[in-house]
Short mmCIF file of C-alpha atoms in Angstrom, two decimals:
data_model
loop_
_atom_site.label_atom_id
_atom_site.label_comp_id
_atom_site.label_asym_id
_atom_site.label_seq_id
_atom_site.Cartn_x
_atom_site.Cartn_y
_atom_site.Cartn_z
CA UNK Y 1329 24.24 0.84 7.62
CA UNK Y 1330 21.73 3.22 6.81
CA UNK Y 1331 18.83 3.08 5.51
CA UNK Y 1332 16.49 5.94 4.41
CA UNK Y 1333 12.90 5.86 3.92
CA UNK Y 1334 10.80 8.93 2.57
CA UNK Y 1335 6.95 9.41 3.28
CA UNK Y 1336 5.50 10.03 -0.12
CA UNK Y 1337 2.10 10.64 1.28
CA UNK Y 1338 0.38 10.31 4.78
CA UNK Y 1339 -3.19 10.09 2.99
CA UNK Y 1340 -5.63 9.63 -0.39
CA UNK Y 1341 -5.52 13.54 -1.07
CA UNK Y 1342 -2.13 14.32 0.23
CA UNK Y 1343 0.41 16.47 -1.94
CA UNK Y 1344 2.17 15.17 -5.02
CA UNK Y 1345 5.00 17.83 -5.42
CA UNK Y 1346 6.65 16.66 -1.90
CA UNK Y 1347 7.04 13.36 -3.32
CA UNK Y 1348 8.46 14.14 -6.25
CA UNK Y 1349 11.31 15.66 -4.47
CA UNK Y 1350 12.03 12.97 -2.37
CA UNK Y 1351 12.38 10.85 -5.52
CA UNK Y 1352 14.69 13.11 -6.84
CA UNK Y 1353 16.53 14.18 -4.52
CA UNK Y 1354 16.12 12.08 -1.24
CA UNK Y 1355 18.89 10.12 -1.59
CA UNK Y 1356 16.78 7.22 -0.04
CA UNK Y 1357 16.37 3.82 -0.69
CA UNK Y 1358 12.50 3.28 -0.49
CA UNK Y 1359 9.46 5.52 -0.91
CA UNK Y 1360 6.14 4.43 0.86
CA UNK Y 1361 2.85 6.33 0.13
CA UNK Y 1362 0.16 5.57 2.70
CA UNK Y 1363 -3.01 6.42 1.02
CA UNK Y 1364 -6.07 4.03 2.39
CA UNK Y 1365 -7.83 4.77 5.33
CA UNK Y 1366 -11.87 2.85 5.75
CA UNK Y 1367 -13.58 5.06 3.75
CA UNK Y 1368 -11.09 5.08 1.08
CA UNK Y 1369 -11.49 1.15 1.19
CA UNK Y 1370 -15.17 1.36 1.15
CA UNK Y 1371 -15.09 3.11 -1.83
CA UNK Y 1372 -12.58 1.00 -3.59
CA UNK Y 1373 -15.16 -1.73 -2.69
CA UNK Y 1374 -18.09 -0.17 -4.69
CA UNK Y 1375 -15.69 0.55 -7.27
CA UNK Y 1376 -15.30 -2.95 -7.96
CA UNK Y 1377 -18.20 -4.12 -7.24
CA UNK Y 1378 -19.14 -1.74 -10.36
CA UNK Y 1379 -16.51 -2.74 -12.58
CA UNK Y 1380 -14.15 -5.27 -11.51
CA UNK Y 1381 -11.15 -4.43 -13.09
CA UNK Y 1382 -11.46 -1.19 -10.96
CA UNK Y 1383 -11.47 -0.88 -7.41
CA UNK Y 1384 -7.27 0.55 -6.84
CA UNK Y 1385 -6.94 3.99 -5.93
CA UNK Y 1386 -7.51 6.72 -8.64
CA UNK Y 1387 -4.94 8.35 -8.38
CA UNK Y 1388 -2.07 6.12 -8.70
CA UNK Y 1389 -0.92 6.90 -12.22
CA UNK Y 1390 -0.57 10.19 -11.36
CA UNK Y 1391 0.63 9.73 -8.27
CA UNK Y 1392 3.75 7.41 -9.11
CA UNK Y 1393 3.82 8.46 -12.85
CA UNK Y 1394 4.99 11.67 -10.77
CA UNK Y 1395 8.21 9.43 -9.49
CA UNK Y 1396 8.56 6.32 -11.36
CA UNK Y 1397 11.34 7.53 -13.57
CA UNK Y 1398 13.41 9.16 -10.62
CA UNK Y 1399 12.75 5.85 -8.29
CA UNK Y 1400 13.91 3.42 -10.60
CA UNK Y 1401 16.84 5.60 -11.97
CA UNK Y 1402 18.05 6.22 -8.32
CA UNK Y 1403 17.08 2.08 -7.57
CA UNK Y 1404 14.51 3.68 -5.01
CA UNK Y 1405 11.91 1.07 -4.08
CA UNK Y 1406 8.11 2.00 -4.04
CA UNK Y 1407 5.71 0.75 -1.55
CA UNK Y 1408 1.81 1.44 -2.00
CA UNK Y 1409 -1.04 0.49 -0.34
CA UNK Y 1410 -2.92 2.06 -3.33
CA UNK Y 1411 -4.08 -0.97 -4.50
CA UNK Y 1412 -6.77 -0.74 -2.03
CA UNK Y 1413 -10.13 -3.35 -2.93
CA UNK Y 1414 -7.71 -4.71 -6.02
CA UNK Y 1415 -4.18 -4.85 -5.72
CA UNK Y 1416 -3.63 -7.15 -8.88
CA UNK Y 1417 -5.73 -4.75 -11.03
CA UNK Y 1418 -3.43 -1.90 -9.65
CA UNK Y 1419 -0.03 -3.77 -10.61
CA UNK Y 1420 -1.62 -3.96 -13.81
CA UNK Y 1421 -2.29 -0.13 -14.20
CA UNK Y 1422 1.15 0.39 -12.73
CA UNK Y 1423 2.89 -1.82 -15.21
CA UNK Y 1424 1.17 -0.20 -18.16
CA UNK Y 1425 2.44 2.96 -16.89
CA UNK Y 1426 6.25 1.84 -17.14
CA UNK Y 1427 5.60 0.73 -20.45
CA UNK Y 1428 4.47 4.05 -21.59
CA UNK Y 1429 7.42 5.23 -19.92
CA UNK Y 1430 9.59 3.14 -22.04
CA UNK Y 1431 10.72 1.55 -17.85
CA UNK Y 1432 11.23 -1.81 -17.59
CA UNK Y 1433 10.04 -3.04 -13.70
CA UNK Y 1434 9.34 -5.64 -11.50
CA UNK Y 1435 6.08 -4.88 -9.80
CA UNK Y 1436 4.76 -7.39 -6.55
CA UNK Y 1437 1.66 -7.29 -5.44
CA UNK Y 1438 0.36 -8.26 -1.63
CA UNK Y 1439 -2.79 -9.72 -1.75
CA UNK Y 1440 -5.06 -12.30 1.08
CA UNK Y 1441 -6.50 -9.13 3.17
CA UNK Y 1442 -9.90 -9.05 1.27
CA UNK Y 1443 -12.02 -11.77 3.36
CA UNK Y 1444 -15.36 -10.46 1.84
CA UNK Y 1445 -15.82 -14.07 0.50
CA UNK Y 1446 -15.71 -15.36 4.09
CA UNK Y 1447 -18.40 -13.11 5.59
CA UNK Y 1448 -22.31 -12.73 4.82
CA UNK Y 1449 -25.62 -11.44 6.22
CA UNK Y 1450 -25.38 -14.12 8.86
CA UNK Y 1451 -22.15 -13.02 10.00
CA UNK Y 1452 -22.23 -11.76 13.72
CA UNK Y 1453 -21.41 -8.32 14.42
CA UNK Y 1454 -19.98 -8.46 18.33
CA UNK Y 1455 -20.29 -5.17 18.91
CA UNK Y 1456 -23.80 -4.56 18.31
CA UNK Y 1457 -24.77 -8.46 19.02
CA UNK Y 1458 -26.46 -8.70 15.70
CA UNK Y 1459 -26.04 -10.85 12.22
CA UNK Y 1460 -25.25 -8.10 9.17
CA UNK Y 1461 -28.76 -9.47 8.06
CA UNK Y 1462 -30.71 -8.53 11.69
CA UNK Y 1463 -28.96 -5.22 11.14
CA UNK Y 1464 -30.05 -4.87 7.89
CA UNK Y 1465 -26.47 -3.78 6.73
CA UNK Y 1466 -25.58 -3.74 3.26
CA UNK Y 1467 -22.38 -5.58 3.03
CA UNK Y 1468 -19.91 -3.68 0.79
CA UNK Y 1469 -16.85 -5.84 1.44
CA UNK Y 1470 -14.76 -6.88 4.60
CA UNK Y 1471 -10.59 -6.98 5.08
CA UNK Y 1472 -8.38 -8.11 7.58
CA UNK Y 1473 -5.18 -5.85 8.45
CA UNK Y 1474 -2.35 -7.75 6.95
CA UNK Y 1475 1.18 -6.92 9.20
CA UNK Y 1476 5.22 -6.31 7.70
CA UNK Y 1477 5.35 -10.05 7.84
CA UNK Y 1478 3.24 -9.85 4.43
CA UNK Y 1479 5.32 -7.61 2.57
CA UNK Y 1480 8.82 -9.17 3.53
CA UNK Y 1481 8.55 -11.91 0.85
CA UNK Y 1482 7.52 -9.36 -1.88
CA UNK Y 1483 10.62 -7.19 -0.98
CA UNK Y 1484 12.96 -10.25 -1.23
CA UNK Y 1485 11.95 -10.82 -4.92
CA UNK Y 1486 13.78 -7.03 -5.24
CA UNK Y 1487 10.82 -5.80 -6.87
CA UNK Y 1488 10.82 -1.96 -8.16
CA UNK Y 1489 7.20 -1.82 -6.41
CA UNK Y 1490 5.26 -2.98 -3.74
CA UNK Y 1491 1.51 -3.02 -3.95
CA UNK Y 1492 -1.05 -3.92 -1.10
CA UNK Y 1493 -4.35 -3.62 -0.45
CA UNK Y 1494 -5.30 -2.91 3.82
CA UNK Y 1495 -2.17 -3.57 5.21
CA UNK Y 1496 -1.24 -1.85 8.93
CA UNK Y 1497 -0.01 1.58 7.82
CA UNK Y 1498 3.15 1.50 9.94
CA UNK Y 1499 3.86 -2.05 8.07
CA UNK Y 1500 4.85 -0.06 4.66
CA UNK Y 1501 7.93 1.13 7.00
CA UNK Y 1502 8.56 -1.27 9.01
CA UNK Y 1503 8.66 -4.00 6.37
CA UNK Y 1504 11.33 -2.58 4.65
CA UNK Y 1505 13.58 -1.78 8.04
CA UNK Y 1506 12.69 -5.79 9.19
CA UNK Y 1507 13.71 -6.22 5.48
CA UNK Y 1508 17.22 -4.31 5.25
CA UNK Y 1509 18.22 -5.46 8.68
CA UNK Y 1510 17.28 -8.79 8.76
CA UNK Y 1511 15.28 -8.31 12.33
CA UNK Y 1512 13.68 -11.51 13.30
CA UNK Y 1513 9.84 -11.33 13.24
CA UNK Y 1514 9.53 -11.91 17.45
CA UNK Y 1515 12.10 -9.37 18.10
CA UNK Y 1516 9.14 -7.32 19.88
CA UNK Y 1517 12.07 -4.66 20.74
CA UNK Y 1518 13.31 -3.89 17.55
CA UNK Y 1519 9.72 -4.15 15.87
CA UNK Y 1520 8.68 -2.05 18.24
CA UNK Y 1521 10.38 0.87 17.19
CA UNK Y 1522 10.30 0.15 13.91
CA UNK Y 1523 6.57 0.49 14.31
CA UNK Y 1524 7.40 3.81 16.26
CA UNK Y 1525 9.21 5.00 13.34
CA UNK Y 1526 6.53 4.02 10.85
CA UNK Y 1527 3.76 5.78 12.89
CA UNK Y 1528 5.81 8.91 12.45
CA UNK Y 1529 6.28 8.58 9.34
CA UNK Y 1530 3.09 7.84 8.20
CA UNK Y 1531 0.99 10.13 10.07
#
């Protein structure tokens, strides 16, 4: 059984046009766009921070307003980690945007790698042996990688999207092989190379 995954973009500024034709004619049966690397997270951070119902990456209306009609016409699935600092407030943009499309969808959203709450100036810093606080740091917000294992039960609702804040970018592919193929979550083998694959993919 096949199974065919398209790179919609490797990062925040990538190309739109590329993606657009692997909606359209891809043929494939998900589309992940990798678009958050630290400083994009930072930045989602003091987005928030300065208006909490921002935060999500600004360009995902026009980046999956640019395939939204294709993907769920073809029953291509869309994984994002767009959501970046607020992945709830970027299913929200994303399901306003169907509705102006006259698209009916099923957005789920990945949430639990924002630990900000959990850290403050106290916290140590290992590799400089100081508290934030002793290294007079301005704390912006912290996140923990979140793995495949995090996406899988958003992908068995059947959703039309995916949306996740700091997730391992090779996770966006490898969820949905794990996913498709049922591979058991201690199969180091086969997540191995489904890791491999998602590196390509995504860089």
């Amino acid at each position: 059984m096949t199974l065919r995954i398209g790179a919609g973009a490797g990062f925040a500024g990538d190309r739109i046009d590329p993606a657009r034709d692997l909606a359209e004619r891809g043929e494939l049966d998900f589309l992940a766009f990798e678009c958050l690397a630290e400083r994009t997270l930072a930045y989602g951070h003091l987005h928030r921070m300065q208006d909490p119902a921002k935060g999500y990456h600004h360009l995902i209306e026009r980046r999956l307003g640019a395939v939204l009609k294709a993907c769920v016409a073809q029953g291509v699935t869309i994984i994002t980690n767009m959501g970046v600092a607020n992945p709830r407030a970027a299913g929200e943009v994303v399901v306003e945007l169907a509705r102006r499309e006259g698209l009916k969808i099923r957005v789920a959203v990945v949430e639990g790698d924002d630990v900000t709450a959990s850290i403050d100036n106290g916290t140590l810093l290992p590799e400089i042996g100081k508290t934030i606080g002793e290294a007079g740091l301005r704390l912006v917000g912290a996140n923990a990688y979140l793995g495949a294992e995090a996406i899988l039960p958003a992908l068995d609702e059947e959703p039309h999207i995916v949306i996740t804040g700091r997730v391992a970018d090779p996770s966006l592919f490898l969820a949905p092989l794990a996913h498709r193929y049922g591979w058991a979550l201690d199969d180091w083998a086969l997540l191995g190379a489904g890791t491999a694959v998602g590196h390509l993919l995504e860089c």
